[in-house]
mmCIF file of C-alpha atoms and ligand atoms in Angstrom:
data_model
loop_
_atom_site.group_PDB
_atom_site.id
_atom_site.type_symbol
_atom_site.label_atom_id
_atom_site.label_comp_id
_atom_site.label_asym_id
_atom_site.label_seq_id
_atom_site.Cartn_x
_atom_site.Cartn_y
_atom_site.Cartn_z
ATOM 1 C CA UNK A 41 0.000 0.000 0.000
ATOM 2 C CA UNK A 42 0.932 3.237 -1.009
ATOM 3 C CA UNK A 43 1.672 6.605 1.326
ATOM 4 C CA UNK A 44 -0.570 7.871 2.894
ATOM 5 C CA UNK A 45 -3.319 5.437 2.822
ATOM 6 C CA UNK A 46 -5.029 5.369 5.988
ATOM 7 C CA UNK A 47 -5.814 1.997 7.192
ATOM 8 C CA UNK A 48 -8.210 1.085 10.062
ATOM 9 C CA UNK A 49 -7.137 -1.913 12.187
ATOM 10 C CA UNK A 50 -9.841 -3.523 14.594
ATOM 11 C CA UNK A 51 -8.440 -5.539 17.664
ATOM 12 C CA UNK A 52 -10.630 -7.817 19.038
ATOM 13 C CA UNK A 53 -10.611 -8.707 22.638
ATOM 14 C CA UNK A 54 -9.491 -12.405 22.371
ATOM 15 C CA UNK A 55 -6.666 -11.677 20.064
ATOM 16 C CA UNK A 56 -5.013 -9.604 23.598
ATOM 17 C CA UNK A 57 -6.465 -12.233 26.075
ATOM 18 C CA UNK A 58 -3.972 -14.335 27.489
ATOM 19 C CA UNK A 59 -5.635 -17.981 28.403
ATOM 20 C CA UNK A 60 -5.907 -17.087 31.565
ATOM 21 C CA UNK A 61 -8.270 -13.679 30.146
ATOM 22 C CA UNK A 62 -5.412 -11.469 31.900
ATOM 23 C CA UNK A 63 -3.912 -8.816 29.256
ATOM 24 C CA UNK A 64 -1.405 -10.465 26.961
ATOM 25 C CA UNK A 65 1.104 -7.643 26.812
ATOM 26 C CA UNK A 66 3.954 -9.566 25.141
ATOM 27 C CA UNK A 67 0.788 -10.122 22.081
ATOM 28 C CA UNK A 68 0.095 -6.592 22.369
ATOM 29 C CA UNK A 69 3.058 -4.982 22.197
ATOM 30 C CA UNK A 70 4.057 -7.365 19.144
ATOM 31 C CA UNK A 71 0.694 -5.964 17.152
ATOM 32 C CA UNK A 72 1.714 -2.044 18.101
ATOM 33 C CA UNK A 73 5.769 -3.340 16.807
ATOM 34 C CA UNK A 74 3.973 -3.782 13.545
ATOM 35 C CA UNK A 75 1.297 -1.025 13.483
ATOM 36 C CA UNK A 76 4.624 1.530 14.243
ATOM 37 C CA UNK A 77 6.242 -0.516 11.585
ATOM 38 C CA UNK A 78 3.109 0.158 8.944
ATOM 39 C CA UNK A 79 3.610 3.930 10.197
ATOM 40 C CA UNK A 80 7.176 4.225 9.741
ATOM 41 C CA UNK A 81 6.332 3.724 5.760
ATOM 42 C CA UNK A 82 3.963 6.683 5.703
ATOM 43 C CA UNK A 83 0.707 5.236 5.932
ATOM 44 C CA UNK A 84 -1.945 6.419 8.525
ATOM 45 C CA UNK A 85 -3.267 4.441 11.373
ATOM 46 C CA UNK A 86 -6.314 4.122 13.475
ATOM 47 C CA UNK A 87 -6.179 1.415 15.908
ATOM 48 C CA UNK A 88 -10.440 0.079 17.118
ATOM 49 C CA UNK A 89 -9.452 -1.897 20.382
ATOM 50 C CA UNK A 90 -11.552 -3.974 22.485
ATOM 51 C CA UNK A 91 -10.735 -5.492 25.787
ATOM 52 C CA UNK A 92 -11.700 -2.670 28.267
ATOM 53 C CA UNK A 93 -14.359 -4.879 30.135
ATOM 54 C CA UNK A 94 -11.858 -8.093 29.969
ATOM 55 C CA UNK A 95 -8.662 -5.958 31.582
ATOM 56 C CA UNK A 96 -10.902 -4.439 33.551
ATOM 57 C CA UNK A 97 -12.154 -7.849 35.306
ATOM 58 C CA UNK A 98 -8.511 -9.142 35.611
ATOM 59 C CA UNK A 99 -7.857 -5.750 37.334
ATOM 60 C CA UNK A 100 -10.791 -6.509 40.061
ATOM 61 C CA UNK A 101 -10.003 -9.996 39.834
ATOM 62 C CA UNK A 102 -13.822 -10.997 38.485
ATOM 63 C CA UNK A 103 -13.546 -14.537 37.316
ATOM 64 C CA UNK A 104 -17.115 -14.200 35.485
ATOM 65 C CA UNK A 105 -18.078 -11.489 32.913
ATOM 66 C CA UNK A 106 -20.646 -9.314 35.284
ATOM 67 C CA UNK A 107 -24.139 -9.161 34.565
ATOM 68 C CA UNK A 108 -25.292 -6.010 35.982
ATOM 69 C CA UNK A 109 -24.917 -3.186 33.854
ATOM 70 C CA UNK A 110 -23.012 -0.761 35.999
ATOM 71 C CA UNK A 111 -20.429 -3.471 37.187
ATOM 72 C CA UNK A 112 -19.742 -3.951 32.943
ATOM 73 C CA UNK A 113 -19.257 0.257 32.792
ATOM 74 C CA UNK A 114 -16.859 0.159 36.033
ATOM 75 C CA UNK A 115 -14.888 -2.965 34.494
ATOM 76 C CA UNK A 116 -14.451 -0.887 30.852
ATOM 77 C CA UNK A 117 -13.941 2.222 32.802
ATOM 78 C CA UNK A 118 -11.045 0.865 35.245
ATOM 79 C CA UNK A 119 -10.029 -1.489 31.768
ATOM 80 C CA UNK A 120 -9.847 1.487 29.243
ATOM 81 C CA UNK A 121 -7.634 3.256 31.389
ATOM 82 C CA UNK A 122 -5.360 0.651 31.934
ATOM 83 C CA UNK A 123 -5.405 -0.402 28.232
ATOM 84 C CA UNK A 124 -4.917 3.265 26.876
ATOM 85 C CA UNK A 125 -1.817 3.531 29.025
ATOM 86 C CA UNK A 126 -0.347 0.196 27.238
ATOM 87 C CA UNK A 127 -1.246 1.562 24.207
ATOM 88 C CA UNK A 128 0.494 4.938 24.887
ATOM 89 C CA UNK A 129 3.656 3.161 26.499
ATOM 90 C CA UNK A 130 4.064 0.530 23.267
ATOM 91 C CA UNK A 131 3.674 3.474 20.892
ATOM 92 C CA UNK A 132 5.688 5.566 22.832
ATOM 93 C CA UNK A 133 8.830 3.330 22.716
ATOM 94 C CA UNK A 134 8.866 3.625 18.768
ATOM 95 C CA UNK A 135 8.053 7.284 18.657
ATOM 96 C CA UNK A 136 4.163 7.763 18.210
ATOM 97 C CA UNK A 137 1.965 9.549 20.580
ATOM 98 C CA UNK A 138 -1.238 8.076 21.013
ATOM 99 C CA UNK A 139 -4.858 10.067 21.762
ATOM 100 C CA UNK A 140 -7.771 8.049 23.344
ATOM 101 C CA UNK A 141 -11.251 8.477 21.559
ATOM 102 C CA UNK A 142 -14.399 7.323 22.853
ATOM 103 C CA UNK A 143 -17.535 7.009 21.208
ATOM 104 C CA UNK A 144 -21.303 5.755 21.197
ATOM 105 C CA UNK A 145 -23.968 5.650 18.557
ATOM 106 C CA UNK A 146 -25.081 9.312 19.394
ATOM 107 C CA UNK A 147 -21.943 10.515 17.886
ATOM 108 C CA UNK A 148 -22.667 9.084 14.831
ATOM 109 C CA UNK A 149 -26.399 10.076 14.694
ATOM 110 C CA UNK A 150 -25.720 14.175 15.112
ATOM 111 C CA UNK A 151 -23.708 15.098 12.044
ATOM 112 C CA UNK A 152 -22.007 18.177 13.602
ATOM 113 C CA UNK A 153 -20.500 15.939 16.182
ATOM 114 C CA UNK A 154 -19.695 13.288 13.031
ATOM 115 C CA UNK A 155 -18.252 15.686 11.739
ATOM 116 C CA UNK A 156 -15.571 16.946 14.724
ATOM 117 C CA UNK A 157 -14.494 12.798 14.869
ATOM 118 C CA UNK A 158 -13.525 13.214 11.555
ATOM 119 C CA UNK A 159 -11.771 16.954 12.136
ATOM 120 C CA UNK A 160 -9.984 15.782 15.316
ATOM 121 C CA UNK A 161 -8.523 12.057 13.869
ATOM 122 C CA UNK A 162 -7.162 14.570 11.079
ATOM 123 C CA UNK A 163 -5.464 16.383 13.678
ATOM 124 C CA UNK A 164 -4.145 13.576 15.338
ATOM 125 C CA UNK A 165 -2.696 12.520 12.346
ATOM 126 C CA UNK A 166 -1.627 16.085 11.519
ATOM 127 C CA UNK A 167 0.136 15.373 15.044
ATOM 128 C CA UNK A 168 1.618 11.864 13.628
ATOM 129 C CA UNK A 169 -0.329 10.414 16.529
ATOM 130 C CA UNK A 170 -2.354 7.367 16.655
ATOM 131 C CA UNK A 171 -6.104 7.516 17.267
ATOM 132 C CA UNK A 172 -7.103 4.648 19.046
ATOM 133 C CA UNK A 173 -10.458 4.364 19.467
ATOM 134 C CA UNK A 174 -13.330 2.204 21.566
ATOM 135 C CA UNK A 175 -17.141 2.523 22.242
ATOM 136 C CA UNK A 176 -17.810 4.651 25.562
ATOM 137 C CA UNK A 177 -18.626 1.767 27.308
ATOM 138 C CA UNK A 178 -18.940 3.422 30.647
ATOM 139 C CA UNK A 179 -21.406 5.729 29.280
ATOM 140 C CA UNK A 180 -23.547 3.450 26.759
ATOM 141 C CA UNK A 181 -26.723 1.676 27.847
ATOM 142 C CA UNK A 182 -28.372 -0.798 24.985
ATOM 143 C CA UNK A 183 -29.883 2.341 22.947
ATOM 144 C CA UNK A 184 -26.932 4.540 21.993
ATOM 145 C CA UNK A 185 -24.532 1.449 21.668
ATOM 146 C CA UNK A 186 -22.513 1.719 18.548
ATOM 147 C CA UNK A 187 -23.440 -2.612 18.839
ATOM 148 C CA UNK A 188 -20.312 -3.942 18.846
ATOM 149 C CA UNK A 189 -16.633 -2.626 17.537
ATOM 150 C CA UNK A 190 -16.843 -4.573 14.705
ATOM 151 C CA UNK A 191 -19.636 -2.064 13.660
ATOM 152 C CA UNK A 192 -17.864 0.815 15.889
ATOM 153 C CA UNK A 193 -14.373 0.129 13.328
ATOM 154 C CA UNK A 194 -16.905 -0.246 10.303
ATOM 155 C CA UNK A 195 -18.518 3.127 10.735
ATOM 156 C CA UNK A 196 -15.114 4.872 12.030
ATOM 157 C CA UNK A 197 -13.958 3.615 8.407
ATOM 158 C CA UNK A 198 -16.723 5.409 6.720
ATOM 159 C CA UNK A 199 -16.213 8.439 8.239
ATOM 160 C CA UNK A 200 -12.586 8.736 7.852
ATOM 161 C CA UNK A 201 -12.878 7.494 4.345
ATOM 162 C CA UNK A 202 -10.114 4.920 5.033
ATOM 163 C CA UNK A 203 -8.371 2.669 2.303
ATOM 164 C CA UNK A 204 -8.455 -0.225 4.312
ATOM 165 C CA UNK A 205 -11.041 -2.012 7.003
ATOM 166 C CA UNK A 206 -8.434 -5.101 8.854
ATOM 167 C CA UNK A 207 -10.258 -7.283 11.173
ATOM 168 C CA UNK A 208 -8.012 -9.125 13.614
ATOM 169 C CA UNK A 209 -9.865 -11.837 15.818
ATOM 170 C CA UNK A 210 -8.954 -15.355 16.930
ATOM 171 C CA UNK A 211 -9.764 -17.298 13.546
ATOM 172 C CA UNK A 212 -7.294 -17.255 10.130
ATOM 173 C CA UNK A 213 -10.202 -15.532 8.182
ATOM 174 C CA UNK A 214 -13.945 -17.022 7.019
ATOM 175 C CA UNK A 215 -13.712 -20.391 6.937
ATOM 176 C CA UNK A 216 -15.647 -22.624 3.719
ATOM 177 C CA UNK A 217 -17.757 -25.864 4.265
ATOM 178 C CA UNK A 218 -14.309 -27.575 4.594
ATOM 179 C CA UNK A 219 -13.000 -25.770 7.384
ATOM 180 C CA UNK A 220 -10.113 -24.226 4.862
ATOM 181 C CA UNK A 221 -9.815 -20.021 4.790
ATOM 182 C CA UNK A 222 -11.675 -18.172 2.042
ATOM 183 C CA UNK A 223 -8.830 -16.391 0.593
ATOM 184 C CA UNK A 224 -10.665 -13.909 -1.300
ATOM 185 C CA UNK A 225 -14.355 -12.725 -1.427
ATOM 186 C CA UNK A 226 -15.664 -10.671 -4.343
ATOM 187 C CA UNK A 227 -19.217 -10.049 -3.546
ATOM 188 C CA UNK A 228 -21.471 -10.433 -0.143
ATOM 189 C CA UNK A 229 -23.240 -13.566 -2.188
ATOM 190 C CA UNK A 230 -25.543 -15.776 -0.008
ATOM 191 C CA UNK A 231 -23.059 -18.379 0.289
ATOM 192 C CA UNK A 232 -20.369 -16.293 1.893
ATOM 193 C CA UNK A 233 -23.491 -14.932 4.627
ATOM 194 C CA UNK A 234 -24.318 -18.691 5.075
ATOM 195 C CA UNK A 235 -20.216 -19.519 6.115
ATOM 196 C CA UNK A 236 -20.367 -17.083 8.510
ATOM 197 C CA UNK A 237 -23.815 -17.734 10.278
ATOM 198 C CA UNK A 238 -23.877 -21.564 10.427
ATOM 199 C CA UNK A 239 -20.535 -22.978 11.712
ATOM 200 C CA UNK A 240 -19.637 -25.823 10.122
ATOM 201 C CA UNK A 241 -16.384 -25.916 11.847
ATOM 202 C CA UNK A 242 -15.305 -26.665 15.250
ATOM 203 C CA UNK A 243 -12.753 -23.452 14.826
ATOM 204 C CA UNK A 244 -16.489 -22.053 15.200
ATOM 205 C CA UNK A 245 -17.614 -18.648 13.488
ATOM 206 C CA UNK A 246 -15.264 -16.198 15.731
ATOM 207 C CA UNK A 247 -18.500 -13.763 15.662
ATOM 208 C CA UNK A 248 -18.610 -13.992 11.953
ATOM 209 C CA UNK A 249 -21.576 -12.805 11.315
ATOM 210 C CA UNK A 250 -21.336 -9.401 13.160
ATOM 211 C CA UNK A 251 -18.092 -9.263 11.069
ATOM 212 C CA UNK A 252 -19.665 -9.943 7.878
ATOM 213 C CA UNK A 253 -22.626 -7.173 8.235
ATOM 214 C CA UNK A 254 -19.646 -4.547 8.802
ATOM 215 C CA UNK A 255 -18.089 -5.627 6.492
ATOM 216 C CA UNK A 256 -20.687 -5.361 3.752
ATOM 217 C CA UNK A 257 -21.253 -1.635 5.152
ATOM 218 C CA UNK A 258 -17.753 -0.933 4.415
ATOM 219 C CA UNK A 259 -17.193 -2.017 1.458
ATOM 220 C CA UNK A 260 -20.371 -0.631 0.014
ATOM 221 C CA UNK A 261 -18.610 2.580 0.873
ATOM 222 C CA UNK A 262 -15.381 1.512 -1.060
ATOM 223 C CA UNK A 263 -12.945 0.024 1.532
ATOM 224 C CA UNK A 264 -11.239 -2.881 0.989
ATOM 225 C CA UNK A 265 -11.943 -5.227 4.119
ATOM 226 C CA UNK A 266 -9.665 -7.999 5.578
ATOM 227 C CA UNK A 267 -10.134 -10.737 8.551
ATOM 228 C CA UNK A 268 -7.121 -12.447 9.949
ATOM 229 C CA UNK A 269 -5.822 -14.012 13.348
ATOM 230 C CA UNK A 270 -4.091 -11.094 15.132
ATOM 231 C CA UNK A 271 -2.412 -14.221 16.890
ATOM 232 C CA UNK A 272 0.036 -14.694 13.506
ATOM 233 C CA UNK A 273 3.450 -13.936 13.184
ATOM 234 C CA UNK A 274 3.722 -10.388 11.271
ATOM 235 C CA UNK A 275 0.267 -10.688 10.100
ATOM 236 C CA UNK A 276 -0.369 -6.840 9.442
ATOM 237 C CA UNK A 277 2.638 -6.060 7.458
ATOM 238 C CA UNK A 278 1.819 -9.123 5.585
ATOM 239 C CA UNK A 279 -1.895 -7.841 4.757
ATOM 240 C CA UNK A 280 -0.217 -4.497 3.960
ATOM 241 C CA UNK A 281 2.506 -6.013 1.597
ATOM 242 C CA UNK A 282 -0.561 -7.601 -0.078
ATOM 243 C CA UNK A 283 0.251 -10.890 1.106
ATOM 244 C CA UNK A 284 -1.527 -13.900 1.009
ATOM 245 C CA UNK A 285 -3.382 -13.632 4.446
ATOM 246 C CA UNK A 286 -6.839 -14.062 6.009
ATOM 247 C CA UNK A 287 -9.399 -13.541 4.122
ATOM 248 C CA UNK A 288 -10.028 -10.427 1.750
ATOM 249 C CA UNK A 289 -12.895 -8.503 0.429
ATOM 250 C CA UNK A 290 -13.134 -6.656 -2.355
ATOM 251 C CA UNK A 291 -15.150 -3.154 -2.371
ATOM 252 C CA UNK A 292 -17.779 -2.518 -4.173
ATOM 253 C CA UNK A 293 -16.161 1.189 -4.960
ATOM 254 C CA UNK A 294 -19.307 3.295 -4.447
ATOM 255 C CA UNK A 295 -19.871 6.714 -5.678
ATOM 256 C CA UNK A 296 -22.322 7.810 -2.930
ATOM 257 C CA UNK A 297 -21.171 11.183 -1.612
ATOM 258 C CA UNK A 298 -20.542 11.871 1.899
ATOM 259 C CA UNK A 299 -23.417 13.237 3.121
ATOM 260 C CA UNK A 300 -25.801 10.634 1.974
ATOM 261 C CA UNK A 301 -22.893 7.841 3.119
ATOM 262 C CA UNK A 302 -23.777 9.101 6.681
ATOM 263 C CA UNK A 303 -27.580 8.745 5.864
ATOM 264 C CA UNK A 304 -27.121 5.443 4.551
ATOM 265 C CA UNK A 305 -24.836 3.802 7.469
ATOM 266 C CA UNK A 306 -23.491 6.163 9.835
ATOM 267 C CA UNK A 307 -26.610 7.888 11.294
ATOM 268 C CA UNK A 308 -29.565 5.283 13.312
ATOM 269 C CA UNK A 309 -33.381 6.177 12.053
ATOM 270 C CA UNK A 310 -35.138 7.458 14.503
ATOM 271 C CA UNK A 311 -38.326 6.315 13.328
ATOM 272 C CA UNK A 312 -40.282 5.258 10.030
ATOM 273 C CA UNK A 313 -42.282 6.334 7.035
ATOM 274 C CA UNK A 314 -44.396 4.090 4.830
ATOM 275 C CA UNK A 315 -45.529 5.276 1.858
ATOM 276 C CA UNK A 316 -47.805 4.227 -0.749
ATOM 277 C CA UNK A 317 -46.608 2.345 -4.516
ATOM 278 C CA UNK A 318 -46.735 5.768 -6.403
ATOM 279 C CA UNK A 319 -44.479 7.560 -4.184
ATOM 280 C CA UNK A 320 -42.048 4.371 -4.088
ATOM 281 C CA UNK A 321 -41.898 4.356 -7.664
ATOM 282 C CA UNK A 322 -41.168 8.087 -7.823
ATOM 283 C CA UNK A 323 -38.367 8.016 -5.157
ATOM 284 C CA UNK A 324 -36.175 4.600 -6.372
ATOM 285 C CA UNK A 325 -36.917 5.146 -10.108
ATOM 286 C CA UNK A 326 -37.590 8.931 -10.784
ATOM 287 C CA UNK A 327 -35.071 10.811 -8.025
ATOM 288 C CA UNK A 328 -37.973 12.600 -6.715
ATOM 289 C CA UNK A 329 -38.903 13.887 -3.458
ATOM 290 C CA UNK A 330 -40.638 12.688 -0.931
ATOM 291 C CA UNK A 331 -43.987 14.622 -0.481
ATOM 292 C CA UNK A 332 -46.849 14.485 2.259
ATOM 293 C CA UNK A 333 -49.566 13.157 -0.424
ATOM 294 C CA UNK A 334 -47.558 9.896 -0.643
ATOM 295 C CA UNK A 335 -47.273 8.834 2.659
ATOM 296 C CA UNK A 336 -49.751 5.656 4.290
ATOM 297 C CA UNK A 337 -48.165 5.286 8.082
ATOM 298 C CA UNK A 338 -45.808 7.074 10.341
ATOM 299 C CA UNK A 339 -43.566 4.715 12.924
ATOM 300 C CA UNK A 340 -41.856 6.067 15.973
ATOM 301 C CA UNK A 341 -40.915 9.736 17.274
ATOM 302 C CA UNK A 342 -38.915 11.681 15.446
ATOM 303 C CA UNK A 343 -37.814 15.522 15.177
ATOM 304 C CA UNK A 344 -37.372 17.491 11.908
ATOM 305 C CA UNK A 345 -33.303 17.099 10.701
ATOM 306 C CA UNK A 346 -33.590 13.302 12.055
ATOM 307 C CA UNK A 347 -32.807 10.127 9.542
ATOM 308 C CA UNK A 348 -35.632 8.286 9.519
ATOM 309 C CA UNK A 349 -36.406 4.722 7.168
ATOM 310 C CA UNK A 350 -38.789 4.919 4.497
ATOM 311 C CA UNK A 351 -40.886 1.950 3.849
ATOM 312 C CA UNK A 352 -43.176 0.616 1.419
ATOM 313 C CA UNK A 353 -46.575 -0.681 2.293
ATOM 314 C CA UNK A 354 -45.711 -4.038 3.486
ATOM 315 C CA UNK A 355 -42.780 -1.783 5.573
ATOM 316 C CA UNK A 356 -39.749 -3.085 3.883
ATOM 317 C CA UNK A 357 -37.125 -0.315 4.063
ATOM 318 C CA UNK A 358 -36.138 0.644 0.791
ATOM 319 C CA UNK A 359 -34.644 4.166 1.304
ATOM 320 C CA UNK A 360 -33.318 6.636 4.416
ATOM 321 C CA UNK A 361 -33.492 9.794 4.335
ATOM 322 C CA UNK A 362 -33.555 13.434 6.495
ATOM 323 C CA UNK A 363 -37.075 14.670 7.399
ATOM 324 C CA UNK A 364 -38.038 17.979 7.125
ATOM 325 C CA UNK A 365 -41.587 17.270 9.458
ATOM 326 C CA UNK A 366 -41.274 15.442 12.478
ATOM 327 C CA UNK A 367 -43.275 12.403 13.592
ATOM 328 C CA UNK A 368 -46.104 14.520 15.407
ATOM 329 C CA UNK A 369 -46.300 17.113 12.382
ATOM 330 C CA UNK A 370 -46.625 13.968 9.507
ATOM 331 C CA UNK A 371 -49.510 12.144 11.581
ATOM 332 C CA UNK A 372 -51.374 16.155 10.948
ATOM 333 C CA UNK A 373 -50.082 15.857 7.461
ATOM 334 C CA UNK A 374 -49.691 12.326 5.511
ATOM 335 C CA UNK A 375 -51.708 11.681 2.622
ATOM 336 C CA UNK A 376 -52.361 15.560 2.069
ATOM 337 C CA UNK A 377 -51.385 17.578 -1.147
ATOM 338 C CA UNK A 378 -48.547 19.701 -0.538
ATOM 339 C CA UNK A 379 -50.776 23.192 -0.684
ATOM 340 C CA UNK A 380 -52.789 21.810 2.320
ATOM 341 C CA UNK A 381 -50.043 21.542 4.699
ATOM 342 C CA UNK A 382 -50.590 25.161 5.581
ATOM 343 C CA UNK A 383 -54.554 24.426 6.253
ATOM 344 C CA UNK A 384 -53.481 21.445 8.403
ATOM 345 C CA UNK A 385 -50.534 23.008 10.488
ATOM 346 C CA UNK A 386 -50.974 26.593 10.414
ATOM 347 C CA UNK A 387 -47.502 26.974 8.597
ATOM 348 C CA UNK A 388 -45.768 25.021 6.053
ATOM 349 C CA UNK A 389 -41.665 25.013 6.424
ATOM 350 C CA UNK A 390 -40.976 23.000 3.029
ATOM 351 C CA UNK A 391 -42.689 21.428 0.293
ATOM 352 C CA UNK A 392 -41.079 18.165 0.171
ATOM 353 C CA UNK A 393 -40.810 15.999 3.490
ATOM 354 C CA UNK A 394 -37.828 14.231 2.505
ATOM 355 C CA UNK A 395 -35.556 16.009 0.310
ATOM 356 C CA UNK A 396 -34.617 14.386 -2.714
ATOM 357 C CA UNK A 397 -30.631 15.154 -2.194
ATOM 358 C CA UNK A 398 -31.128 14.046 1.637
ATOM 359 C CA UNK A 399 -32.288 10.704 0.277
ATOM 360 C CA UNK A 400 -30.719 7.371 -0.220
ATOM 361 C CA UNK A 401 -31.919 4.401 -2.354
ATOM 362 C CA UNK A 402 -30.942 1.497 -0.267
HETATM 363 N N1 LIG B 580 -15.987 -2.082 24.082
HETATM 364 C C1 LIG B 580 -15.801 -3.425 24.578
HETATM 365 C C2 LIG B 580 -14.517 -3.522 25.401
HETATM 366 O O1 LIG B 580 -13.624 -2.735 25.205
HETATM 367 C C3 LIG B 580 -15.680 -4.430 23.467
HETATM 368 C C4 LIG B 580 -16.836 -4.553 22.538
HETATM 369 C C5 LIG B 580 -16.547 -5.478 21.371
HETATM 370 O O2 LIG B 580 -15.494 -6.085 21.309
HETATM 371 O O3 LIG B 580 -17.384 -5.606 20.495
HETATM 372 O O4 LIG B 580 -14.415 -4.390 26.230
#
């Protein structure tokens, strides 16, 4: 890979569990050896770790995973800490300063805040330091969890437009019927979704299937994506050299822009709109706008500026988009011609409800 490229590695917390679910530093500090080593040839790194919660166990000496909520949050907030200053130490020996960046779902969702990751991870590179990022776990309840960090490294590869999505877990890649790595996948068919769901291994599916929906996300938006055992000898500069390693997947090298990227993936609807055949018709085959008139069913509450699914009468999603009305305002309004908004609200603030350039055909 060329200068410059900015690649996104994902560390998964059993690649940096020892056996005995303590830290394995010696593992750790080997992956950061070959991260600094990536960095030293110009390319740019951000580094998605897991393993808060597990460090943070070892640290209070929990043998089980907790079940209560706010023992998880103190675990990942006495873990991150501890993990961020490995991270800092490990970089710190080859030259790289490190800044710690935590996020939840809600970050995503408001794009001024989207857009401030993005500027600061610019300055940190800017800086030649590495961003290394994790979900806020001592902040995020069920509803504004990013879901897991393969989703969290999916979305941060999105938004910094990187080159490169790497996946390191416990497994040499996706595994076929025969329990031999897929070298290379070309397109999200249903036979590479059916490896990764049903195990047909004993090597088991090493969360597969959480891995495959990010993947698809990311390379939708044009980044090449790799899975591969972070336990392997010099396994990153290998996937970087263009080795033969793990198991590759080739993007699909969309054209959406950036804005309707974040519509499409980033940003989680708020709520729903169905709408009637007509208006489906005019929005996936005529790039029109969504209007009032065409609308059967509103889902959820919503505010005006929120992304919201759009749904055909049998509610399959088929399209997001930003709404101009919120929830309360389209149950006044749906099914009426655009000139009777005003009649119906008392004020109208825009003829379309959903933009046509703040839409996405999914
Ligand atoms: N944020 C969690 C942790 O650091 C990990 C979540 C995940 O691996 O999906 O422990």
């Amino acid at each position: 890979m060329s200068k410059n490229k900015i690649v996104v590695i994902k560390i998964g917390t059993k690649v940096i569990a020892s056996p005995d679910k303590s830290l394995d530093k010696i593992l750790l500090k080997g992956l950061i050896g070959q991260i600094s080593d990536v960095l030293d040839r110009g390319l740019k790194v951000i580094v998605v770790t897991s393993g808060a919660i597990g460090a943070g166990m070892g640290l209070l000496g929990m043998k089980r995973r907790p079940v209560k909520l706010e023992e998880l949050q103190a675990a990942a907030s006495i873990g991150q800490s501890r993990l961020m200053h490995l991270y800092s130490d490990y970089f710190k020996e080859r030259g790289y300063l490190t800044g710690q960046i935590l996020l939840t779902q809600e970050d995503f969702n408001d794009r001024a805040r989207y857009l401030n990751i993005k500027k600061t991870i610019g300055t940190l590179f800017s800086h030649r330091a590495v961003p290394v990022i994790n979900e806020n776990d001592t902040v995020s309840t069920e509803e504004i969890k990013c879901g897991d960090n393969d989703r969290l490294s999916s979305l941060v590869s999105d938004l910094c437009r990187a080159d490169m999505l790497i996946l390191l877990t416990d497994v040499d890649g996706l595994l076929d019927e025969k329990c031999n790595v897929v070298n290379f996948v070309d397109e999200m068919s249903h036979r590479v979704t059916k490896l990764a769901r049903e195990s047909l291994c004993e090597l088991g599916t090493g969360g597969m299937a959480s891995k495959l929906e990010s993947i698809g996300r990311a390379t939708a938006s044009g980044i090449e994506c790799v899975i591969a055992n972070g336990k392997t000898k010099d396994i990153i500069v290998d996937i970087i050299e263009g080795k033969h390693a793990g198991t590759r997947f080739k993007s699909s090298g969309t054209k959406l822009l950036a804005r309707k990227r974040w519509i499409a993936f980033s940003s989680k609807p708020r709520g729903s709109i169905s709408v009637d055949g007509g208006a489906r018709e005019a929005l996936s085959n005529k790039n029109k706008s969504l209007l009032a008139s065409g609308i059967v069913s509103v889902d959820g509450e919503f505010a005006s500026g929120d992304v919201v699914r759009i749904a055909d009468k049998s509610f399959t999603e088929f399209a997001r988009g930003i709404t101009n009305y919120s929830s309360s305002e389209l149950l006044k309004i749906k099914g009426l011609k655009t000139s009777d908004i005003k009649g119906a609200l008392g004020y109208k603030s825009r003829d379309e409800v959903v933009h046509k350039d703040n839409l996405v055909i999914l």
